[in-house]
Short mmCIF file of C-alpha atoms and ligand atoms in Angstrom, two decimals:
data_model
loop_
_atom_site.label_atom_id
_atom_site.label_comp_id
_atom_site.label_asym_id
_atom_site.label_seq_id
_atom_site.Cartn_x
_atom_site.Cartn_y
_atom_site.Cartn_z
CA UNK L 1 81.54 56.09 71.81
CA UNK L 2 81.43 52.61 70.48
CA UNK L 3 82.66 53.54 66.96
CA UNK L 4 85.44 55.87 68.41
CA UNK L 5 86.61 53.09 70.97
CA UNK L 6 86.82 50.55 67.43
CA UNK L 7 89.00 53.25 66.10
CA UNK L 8 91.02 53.58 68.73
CA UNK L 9 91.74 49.88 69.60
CA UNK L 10 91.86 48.84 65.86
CA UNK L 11 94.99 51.36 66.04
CA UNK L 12 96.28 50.72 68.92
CA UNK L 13 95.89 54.35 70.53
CA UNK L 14 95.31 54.37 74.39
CA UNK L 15 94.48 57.33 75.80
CA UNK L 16 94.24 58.88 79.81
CA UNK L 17 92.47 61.94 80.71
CA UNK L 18 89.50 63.53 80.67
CA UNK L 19 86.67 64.67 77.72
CA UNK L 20 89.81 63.27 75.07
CA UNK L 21 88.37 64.28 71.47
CA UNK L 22 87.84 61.39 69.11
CA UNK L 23 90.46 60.08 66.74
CA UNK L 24 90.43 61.54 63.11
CA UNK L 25 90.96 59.27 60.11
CA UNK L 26 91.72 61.69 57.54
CA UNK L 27 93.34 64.82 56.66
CA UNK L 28 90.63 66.52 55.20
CA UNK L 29 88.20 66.11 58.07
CA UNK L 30 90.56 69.16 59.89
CA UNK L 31 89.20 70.97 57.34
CA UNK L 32 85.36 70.32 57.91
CA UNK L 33 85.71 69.89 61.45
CA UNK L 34 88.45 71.90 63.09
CA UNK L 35 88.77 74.78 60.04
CA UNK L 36 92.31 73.96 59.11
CA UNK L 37 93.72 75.73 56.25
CA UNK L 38 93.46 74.00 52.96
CA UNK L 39 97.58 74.90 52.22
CA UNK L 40 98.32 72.83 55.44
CA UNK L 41 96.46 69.54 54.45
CA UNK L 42 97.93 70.21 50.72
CA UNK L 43 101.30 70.66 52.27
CA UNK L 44 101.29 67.50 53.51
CA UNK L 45 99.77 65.96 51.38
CA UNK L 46 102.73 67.05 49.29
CA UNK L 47 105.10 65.27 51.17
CA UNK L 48 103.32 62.31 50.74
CA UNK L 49 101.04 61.99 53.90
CA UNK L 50 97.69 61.24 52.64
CA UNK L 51 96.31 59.26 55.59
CA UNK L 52 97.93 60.06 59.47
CA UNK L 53 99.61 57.63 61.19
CA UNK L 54 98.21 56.69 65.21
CA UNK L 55 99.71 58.95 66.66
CA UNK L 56 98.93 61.77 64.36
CA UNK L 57 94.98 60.43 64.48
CA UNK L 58 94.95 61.33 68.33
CA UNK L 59 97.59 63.85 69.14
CA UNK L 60 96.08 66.36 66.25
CA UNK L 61 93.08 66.67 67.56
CA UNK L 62 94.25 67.03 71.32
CA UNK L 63 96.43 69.87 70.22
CA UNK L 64 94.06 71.50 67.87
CA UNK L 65 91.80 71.88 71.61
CA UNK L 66 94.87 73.06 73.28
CA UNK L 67 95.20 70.69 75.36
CA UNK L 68 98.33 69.37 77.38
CA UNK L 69 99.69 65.97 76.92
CA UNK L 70 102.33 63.62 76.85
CA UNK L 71 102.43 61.50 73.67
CA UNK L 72 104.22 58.38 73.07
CA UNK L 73 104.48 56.42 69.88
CA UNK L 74 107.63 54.42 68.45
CA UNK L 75 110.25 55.77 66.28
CA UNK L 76 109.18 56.57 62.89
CA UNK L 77 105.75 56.84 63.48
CA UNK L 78 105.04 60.43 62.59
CA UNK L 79 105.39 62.17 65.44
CA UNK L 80 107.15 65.56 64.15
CA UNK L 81 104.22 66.22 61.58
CA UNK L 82 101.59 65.05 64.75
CA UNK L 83 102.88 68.19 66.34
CA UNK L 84 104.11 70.24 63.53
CA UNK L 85 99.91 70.65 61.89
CA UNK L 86 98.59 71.84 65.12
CA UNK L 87 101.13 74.42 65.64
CA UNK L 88 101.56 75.85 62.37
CA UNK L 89 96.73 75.64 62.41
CA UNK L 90 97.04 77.94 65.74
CA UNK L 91 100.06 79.94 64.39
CA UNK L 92 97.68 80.77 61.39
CA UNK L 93 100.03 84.03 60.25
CA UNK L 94 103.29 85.63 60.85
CA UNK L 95 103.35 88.24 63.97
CA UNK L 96 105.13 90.64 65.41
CA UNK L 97 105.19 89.50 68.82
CA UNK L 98 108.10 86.84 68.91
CA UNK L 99 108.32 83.35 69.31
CA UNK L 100 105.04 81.77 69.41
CA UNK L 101 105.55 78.02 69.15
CA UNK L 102 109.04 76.65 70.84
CA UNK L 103 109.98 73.20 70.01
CA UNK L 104 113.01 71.53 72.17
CA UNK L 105 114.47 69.27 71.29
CA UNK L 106 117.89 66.97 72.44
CA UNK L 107 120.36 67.22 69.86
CA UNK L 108 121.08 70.09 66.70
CA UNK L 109 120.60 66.91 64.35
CA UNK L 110 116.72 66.12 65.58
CA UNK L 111 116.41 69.66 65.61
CA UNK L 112 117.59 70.02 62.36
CA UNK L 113 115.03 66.91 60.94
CA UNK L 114 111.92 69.22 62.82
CA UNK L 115 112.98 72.48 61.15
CA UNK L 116 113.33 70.74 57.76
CA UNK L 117 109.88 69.14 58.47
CA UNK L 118 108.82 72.41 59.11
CA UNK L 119 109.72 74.39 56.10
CA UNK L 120 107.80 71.93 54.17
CA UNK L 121 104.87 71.56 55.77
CA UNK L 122 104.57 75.86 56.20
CA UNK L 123 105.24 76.47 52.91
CA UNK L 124 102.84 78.86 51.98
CA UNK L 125 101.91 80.44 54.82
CA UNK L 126 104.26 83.47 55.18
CA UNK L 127 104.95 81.73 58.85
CA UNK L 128 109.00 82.11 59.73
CA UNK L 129 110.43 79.13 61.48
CA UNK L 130 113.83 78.87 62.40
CA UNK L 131 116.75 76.79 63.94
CA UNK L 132 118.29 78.25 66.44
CA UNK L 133 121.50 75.85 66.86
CA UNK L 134 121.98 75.82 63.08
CA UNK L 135 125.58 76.04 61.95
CA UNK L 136 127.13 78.42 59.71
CA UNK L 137 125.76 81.37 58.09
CA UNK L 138 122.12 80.05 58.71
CA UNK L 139 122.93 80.49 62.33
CA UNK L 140 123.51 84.13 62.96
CA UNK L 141 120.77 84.61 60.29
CA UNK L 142 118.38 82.63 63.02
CA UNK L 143 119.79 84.66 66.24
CA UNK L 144 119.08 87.56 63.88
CA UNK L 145 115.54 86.66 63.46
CA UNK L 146 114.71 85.17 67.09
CA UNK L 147 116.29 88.77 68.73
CA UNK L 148 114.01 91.30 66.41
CA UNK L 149 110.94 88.91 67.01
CA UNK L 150 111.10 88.35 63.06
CA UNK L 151 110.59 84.83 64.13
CA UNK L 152 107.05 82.37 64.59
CA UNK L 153 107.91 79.10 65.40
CA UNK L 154 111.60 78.42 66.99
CA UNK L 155 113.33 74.54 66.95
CA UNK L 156 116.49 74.51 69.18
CA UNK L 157 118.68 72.41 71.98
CA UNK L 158 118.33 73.21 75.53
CA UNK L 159 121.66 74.66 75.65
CA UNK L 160 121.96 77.26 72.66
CA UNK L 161 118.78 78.53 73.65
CA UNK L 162 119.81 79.12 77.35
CA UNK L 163 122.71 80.39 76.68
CA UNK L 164 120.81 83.08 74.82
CA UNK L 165 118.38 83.51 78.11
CA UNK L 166 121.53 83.62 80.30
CA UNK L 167 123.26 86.91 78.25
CA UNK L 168 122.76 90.39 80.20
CA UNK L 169 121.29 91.70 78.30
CA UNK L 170 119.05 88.98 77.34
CA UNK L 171 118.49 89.56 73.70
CA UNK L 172 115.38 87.16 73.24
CA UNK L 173 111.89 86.85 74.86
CA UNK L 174 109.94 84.07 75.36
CA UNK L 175 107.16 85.73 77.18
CA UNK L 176 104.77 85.27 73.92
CA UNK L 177 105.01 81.54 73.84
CA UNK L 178 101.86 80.30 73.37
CA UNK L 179 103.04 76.37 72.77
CA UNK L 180 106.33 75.06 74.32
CA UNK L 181 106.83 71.26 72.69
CA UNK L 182 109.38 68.99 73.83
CA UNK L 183 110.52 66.13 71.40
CA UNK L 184 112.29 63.25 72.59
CA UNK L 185 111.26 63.92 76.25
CA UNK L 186 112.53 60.75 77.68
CA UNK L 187 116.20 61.86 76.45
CA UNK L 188 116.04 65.14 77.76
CA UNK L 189 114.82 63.75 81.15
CA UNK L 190 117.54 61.39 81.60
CA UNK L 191 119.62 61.91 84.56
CA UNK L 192 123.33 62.38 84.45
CA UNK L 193 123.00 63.43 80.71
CA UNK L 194 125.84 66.23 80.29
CA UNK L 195 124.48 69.40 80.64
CA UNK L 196 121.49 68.59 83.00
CA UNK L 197 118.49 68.65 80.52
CA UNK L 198 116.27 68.29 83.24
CA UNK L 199 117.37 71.77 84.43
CA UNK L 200 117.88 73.14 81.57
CA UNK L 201 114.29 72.08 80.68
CA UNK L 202 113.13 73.42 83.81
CA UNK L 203 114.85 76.81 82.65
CA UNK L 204 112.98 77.21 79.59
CA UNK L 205 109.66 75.90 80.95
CA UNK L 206 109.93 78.52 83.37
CA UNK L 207 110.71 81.18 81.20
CA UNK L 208 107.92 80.57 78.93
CA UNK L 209 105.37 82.15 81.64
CA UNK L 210 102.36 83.93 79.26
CA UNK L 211 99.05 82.84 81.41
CA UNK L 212 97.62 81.00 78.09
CA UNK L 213 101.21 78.86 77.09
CA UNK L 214 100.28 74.97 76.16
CA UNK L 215 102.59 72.11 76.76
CA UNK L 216 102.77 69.03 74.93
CA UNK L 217 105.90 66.08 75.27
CA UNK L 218 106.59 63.99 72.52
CA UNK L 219 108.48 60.53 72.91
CA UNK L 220 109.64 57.34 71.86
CA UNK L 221 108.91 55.38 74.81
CA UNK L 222 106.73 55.99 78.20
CA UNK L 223 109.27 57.17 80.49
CA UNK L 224 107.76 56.76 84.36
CA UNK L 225 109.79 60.06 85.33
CA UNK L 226 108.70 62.17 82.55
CA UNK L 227 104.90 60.65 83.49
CA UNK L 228 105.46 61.84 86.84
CA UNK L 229 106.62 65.64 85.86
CA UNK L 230 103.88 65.92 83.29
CA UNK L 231 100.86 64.98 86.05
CA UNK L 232 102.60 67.34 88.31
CA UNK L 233 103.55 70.44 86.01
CA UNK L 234 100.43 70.26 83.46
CA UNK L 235 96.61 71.21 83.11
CA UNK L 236 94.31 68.13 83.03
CA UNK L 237 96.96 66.42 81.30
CA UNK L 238 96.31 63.87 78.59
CA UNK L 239 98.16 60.65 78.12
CA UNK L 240 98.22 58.90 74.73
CA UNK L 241 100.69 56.13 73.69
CA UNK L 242 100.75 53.90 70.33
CA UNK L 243 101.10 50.27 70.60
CA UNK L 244 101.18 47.72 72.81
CA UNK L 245 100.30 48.49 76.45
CA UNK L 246 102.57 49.34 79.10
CA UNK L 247 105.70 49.58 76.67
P1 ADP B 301 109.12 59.91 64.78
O1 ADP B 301 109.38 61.31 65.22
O2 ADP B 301 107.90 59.32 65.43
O3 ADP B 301 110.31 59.02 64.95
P2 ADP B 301 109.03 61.08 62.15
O4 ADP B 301 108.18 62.25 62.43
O5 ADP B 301 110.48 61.31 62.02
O6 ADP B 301 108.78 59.92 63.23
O7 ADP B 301 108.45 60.37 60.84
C1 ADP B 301 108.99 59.15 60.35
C2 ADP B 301 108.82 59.09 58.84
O8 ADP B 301 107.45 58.96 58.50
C3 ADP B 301 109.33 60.33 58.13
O9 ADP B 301 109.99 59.96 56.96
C4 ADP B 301 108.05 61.08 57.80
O10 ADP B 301 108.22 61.88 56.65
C5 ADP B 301 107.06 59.95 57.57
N1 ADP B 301 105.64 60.30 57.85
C6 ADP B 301 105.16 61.01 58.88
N2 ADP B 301 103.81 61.09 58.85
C7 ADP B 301 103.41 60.41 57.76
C8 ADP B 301 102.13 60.10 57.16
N3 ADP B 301 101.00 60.54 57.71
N4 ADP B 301 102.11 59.36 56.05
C9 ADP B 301 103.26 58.92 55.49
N5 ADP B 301 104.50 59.15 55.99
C10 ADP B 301 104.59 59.87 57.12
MG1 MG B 302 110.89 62.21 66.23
#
């Protein structure tokens, strides 16, 4: 307890909740202690992430327990990859049943960055990822996908993906989810924002209903709002934020 509690100060990771796993330092320990896939930790290592950033220390691990929480960390501190890893570990291969991981996030270009992100770090693994909101070709290619459940892990905005759940028929399911994860959470909780994101995000939270779905929020600063919806709406939620306290 004493050497984890060194970790996490001399890093500046706070965290809130219960039986919180300790911080890793490396990459490789997913491998001894959590049974990651060598291809992941090689995949990122490929992008040049050799040692994880704060965030990426705690969040990891939370995720790789399935736990729900509500991360915050400043901009540019790793967060896509600190949910990315987990996702892609649990994902482990392609399947038939539809979207398993959903990330949300507020606009096409962020979404864009996480599916880029994505590609990289899967590489290898035969898992499909797509962009829902993409433009161009690449975009009916992804509806194609996301409707015959050719489709793993999905990255979209609010809004192309409800207008998707709104068509009658609906032509895509999102009753396999088995993570929903919401980047930039403070933006998409922000009232008055054209197009209601908090609704919207209500929408899709509510249509990702399988018993076993996870939650996790990402974002760049600790929103009191998106605190409040997280201890209301998740299980034994865990809060972990990167620098200085109370930011
Ligand atoms: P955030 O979402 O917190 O704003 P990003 O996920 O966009 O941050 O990452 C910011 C930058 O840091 C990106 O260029 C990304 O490739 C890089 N990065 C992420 N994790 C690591 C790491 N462990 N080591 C080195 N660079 C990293
Ligand atoms: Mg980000």
């Amino acid at each position: 307890a004493e050497r984890v509690n060194r970790i996490r100060n001399e890093n500046r990771i706070h965290v809130n909740g219960t039986d919180v796993p300790p911080p890793i330092q490396s990459f490789t320990q997913l491998v001894s202690e959590y049974g990651m896939k060598d291809v992941l930790i090689k995949n990122a290592a490929d992008v040049g992430y050799h040692v994880p950033t704060p965030i990426q220390m705690q969040a990891i691990p939370l995720m790789l327990q399935r736990r729900e929480l509500l991360a915050s960390a400043p901009t540019g501190s790793g967060k896509t990859a600190a949910f990315l890893i987990p996702l892609l570990h649990h994902l482990k291969e392609p399947s038939k049943k539809g979207i398993r991981a959903l990330i949300v996030a507020p606009t096409r270009e962020l979404a864009a960055q996480i599916h880029r992100e994505c590609v990289r770090l899967s590489e290898g693994t035969h898992l499909r990822c797509h962009q829902l909101d993409h433009i161009g070709k690449k975009s009916s290619k992804a509806v194609r996908a996301v409707c015959s459940s050719k489709c793993d892990l999905l990255v979209c905005t609010p809004s192309r993906l409800i207008y998707l759940l709104n068509r009658d028929p609906c032509p895509i399911t999102l009753k396999s989810v088995e993570w929903l994860v919401v980047d930039e959470s403070d933006k998409l909780f922000e009232i008055g924002t054209t197009g209601g994101f908090r609704e919207q995000l209500a929408r899709i939270y509510t249509a990702c209903n399988a018993a076993n779905v996870r939650r996790a929020l990402f974002s760049a600063t600790f929103a009191f709002d998106v605190e409040q919806w997280c201890k209301l709406n998740l299980d034994n939620v865990v809060m972990t934020s990167i620098g200085a306290r109370n930011t």
